[in-house]
Short mmCIF file of C-alpha atoms in Angstrom, two decimals:
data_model
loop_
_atom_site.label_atom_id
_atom_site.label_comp_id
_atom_site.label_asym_id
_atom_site.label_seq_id
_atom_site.Cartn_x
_atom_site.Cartn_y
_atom_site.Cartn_z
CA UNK A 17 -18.11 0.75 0.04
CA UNK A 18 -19.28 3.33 2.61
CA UNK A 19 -20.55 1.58 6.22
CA UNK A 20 -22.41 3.92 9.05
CA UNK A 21 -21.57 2.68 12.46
CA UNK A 22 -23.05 4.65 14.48
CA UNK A 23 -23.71 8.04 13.71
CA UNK A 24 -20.17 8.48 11.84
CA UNK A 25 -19.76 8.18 8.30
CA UNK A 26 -16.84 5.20 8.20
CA UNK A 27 -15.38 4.43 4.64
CA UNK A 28 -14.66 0.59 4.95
CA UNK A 29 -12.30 -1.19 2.25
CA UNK A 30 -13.49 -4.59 0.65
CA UNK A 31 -11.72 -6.10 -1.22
CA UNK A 32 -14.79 -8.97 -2.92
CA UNK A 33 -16.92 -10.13 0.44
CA UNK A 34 -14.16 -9.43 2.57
CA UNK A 35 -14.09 -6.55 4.80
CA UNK A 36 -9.77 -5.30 5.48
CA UNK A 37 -9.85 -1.85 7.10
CA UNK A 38 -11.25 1.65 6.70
CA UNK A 39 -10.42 5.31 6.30
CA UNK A 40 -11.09 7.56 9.87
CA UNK A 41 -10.33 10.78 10.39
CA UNK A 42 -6.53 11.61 12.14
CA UNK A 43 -7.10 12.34 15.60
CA UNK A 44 -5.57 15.11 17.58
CA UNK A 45 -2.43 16.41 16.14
CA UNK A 46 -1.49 13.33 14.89
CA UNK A 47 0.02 13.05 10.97
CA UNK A 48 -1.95 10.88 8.68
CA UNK A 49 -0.44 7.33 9.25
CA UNK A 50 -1.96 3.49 9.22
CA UNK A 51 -3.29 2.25 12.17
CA UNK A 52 -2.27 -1.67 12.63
CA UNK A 53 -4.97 -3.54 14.58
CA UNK A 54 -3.98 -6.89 16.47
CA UNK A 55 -6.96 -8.90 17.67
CA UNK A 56 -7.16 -10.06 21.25
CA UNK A 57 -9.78 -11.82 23.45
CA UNK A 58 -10.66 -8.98 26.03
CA UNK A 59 -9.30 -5.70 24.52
CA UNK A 60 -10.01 -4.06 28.38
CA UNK A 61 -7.64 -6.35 30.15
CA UNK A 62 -5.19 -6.27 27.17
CA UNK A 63 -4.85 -2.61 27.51
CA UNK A 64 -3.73 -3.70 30.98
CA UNK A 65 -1.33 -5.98 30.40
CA UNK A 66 0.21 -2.85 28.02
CA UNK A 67 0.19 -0.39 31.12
CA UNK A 68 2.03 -2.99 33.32
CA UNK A 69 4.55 -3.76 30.42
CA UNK A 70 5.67 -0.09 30.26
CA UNK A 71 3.45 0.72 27.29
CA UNK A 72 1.17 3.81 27.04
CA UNK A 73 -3.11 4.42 26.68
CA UNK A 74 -3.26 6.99 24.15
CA UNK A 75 -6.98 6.82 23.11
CA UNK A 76 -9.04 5.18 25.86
CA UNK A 77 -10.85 1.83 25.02
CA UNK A 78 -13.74 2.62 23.00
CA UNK A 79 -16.59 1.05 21.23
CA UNK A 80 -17.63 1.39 17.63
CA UNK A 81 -20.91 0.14 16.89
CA UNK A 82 -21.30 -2.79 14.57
CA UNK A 83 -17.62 -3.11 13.99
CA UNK A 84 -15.92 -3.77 17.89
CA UNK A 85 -13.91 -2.75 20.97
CA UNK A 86 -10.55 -0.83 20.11
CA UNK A 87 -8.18 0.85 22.47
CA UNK A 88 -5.16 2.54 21.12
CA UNK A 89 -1.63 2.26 22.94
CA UNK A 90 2.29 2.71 21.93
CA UNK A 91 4.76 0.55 23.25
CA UNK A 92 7.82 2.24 25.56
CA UNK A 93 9.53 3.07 22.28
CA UNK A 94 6.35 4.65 21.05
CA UNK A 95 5.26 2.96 18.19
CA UNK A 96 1.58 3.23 17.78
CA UNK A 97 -1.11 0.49 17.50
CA UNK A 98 -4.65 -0.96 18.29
CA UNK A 99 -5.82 -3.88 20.07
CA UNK A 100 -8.90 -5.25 18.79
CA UNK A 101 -12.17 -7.04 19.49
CA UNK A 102 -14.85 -7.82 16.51
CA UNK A 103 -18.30 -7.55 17.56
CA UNK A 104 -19.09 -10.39 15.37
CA UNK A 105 -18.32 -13.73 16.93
CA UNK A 106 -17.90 -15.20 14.16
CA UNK A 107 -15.05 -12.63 12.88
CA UNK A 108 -11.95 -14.22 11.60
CA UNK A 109 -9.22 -11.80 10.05
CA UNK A 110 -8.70 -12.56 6.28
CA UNK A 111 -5.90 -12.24 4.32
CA UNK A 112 -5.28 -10.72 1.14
CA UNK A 113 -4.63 -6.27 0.64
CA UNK A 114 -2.94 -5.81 3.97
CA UNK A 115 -0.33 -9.18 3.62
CA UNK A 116 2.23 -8.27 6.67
CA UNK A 117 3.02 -5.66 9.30
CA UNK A 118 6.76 -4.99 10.29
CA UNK A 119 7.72 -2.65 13.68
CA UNK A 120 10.84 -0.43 12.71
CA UNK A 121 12.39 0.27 16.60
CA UNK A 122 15.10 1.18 18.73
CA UNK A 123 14.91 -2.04 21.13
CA UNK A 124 13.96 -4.99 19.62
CA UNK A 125 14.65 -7.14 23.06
CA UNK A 126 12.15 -4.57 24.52
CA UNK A 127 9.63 -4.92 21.83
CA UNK A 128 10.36 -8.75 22.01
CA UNK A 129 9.79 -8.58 25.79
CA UNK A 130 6.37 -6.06 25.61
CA UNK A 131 4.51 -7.79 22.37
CA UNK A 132 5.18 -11.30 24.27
CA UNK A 133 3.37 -10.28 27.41
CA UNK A 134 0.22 -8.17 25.83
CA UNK A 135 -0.61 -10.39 22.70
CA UNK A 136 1.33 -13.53 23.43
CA UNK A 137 3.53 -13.20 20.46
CA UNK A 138 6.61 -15.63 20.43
CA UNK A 139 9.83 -14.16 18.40
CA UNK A 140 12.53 -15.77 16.53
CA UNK A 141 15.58 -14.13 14.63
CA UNK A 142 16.44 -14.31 11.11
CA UNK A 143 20.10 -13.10 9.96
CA UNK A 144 19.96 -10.90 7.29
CA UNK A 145 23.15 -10.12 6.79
CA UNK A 146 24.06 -6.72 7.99
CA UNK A 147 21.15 -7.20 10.82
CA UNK A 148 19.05 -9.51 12.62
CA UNK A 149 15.30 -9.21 11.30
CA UNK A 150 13.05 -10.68 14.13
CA UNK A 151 9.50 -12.49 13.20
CA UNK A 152 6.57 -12.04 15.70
CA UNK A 153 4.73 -15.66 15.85
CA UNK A 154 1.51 -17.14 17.34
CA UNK A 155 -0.46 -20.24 17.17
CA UNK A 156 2.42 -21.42 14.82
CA UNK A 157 1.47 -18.75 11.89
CA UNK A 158 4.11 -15.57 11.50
CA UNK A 159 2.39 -12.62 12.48
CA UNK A 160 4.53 -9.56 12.12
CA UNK A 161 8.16 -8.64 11.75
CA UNK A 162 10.31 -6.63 13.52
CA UNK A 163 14.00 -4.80 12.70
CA UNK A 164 16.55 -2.20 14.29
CA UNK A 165 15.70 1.06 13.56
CA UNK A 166 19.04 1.64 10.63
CA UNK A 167 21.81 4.08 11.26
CA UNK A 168 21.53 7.18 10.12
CA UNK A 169 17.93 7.17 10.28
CA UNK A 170 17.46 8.64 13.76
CA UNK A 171 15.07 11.14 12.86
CA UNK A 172 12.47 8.50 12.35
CA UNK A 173 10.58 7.57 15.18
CA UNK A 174 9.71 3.79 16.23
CA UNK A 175 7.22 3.11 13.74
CA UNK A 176 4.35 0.11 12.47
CA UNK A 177 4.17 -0.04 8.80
CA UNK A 178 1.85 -1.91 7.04
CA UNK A 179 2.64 -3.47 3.68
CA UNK A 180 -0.08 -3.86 0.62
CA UNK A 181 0.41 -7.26 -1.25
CA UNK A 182 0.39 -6.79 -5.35
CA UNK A 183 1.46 -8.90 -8.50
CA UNK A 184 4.11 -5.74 -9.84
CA UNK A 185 5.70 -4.06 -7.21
CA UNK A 186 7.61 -1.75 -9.97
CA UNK A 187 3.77 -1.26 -12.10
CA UNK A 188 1.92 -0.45 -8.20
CA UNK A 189 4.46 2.43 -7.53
CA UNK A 190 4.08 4.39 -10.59
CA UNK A 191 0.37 4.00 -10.44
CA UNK A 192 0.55 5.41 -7.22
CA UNK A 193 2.69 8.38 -7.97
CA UNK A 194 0.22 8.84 -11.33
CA UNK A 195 -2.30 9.22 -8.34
CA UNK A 196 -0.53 12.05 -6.27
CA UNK A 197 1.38 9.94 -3.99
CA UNK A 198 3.74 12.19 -1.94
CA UNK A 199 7.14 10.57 -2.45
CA UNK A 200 8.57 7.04 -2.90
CA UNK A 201 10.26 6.72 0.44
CA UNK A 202 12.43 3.64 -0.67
CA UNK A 203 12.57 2.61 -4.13
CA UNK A 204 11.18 -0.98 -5.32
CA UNK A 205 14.15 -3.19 -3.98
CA UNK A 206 14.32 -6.89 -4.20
CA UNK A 207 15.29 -8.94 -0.50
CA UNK A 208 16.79 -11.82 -0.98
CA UNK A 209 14.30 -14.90 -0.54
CA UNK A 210 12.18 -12.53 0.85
CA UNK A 211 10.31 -10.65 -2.32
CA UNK A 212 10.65 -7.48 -3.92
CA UNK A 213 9.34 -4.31 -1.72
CA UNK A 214 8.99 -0.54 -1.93
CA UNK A 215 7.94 2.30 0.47
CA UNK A 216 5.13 5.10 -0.05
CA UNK A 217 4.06 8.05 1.17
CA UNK A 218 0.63 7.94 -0.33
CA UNK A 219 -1.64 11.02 -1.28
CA UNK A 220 -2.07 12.30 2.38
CA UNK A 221 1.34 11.42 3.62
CA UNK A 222 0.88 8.21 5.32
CA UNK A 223 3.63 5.55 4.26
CA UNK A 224 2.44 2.14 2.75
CA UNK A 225 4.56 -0.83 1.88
CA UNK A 226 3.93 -2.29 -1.37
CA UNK A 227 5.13 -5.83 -1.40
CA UNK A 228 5.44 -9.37 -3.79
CA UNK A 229 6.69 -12.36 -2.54
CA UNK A 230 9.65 -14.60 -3.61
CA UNK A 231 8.12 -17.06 -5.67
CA UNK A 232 8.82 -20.87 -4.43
#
């Protein structure tokens, strides 16, 4: 469905009543990429409390009528994301398309220290194996995850990626490459008691996580 907020035409996605994101237009000379949004009280101070933590402003807090406050900052590794106010006071975020967020980074005990004092997030490590996959919590509900940037993979910058929930992980990848996506950046791959996950590049470049659960 197509929203107007203002005076800019704003694709938003529903999925039924629910309203999970939208499509904007890349700013600057920015790639196409996902923007993550994490929703705070006072989006002005929170921007603060990311300048004092080392983090960076890199799109001034701004407001977009009929859908909130927004200010866009990178944390001192640089990976990119928005904190968020609704302008409905009523908002609640709802789950569903977009089912979890992971930060790939260079310094997890940095991200651990900067995402504790701008959103409040608590961490706690999970062993993996052959690393140490961190979860973001708050309010006692998991929130995000977090893992070490892997070796040979220095070319990639500190990144958010975003991760779309489906029933066939395998059958949602081939549909998507039937639809022009770019390149499967990781093939579907099962995690241990985790689920079974792949990575896209989707028809404009941006990379997507498609993602099932482990059932039970």
């Amino acid at each position: 469905e197509i929203s107007k907020p203002g005076e800019m035409d704003y694709p938003m996605i529903k999925v039924g009543e629910h309203q999970h994101g939208g499509f904007g237009p890349a700013q600057g000379s920015a790639p196409p990429h996902w923007l993550g949004h994490v929703a705070v009280d006072d989006v002005d101070e929170a921007a603060g409390r990311a300048e004092a933590a080392g983090g960076t402003i890199l799109a001034p807090a701004m407001d977009i009528p009929e859908v909130g406050r927004m200010v866009v900052v990178a944390d001192p590794q640089g990976a990119v994301l928005s904190l968020f106010t609704s302008a409905s006071a009523d908002w609640t975020p709802t789950g569903g398309v977009f089912v979890w967020d992971e930060l790939m980074t260079t310094d997890v005990e940095a991200a651990k220290r900067f995402y504790g004092e701008v959103v409040g997030w608590e961490s706690r490590d999970m062993d993996m194996g052959n690393f140490v996959y961190t979860i973001f919590e708050s309010g006692g509900a998991d929130r995000a995850g977090c893992m070490p940037r892997p070796e040979g993979a220095e070319g990639m910058p500190p990144a958010w990626l975003t991760y779309l929930g489906t029933d066939d992980v395998d059958a949602t990848v081939e549909k998507a490459k039937s639809l022009g996506a770019a390149a499967v950046i990781m093939e579907p791959t099962d995690i241990p008691t985790v689920g079974r996950l792949a990575v896209i590049a989707d028809a404009t470049g941006a990379a997507v996580g498609i993602y099932r659960p482990s059932e039970g």
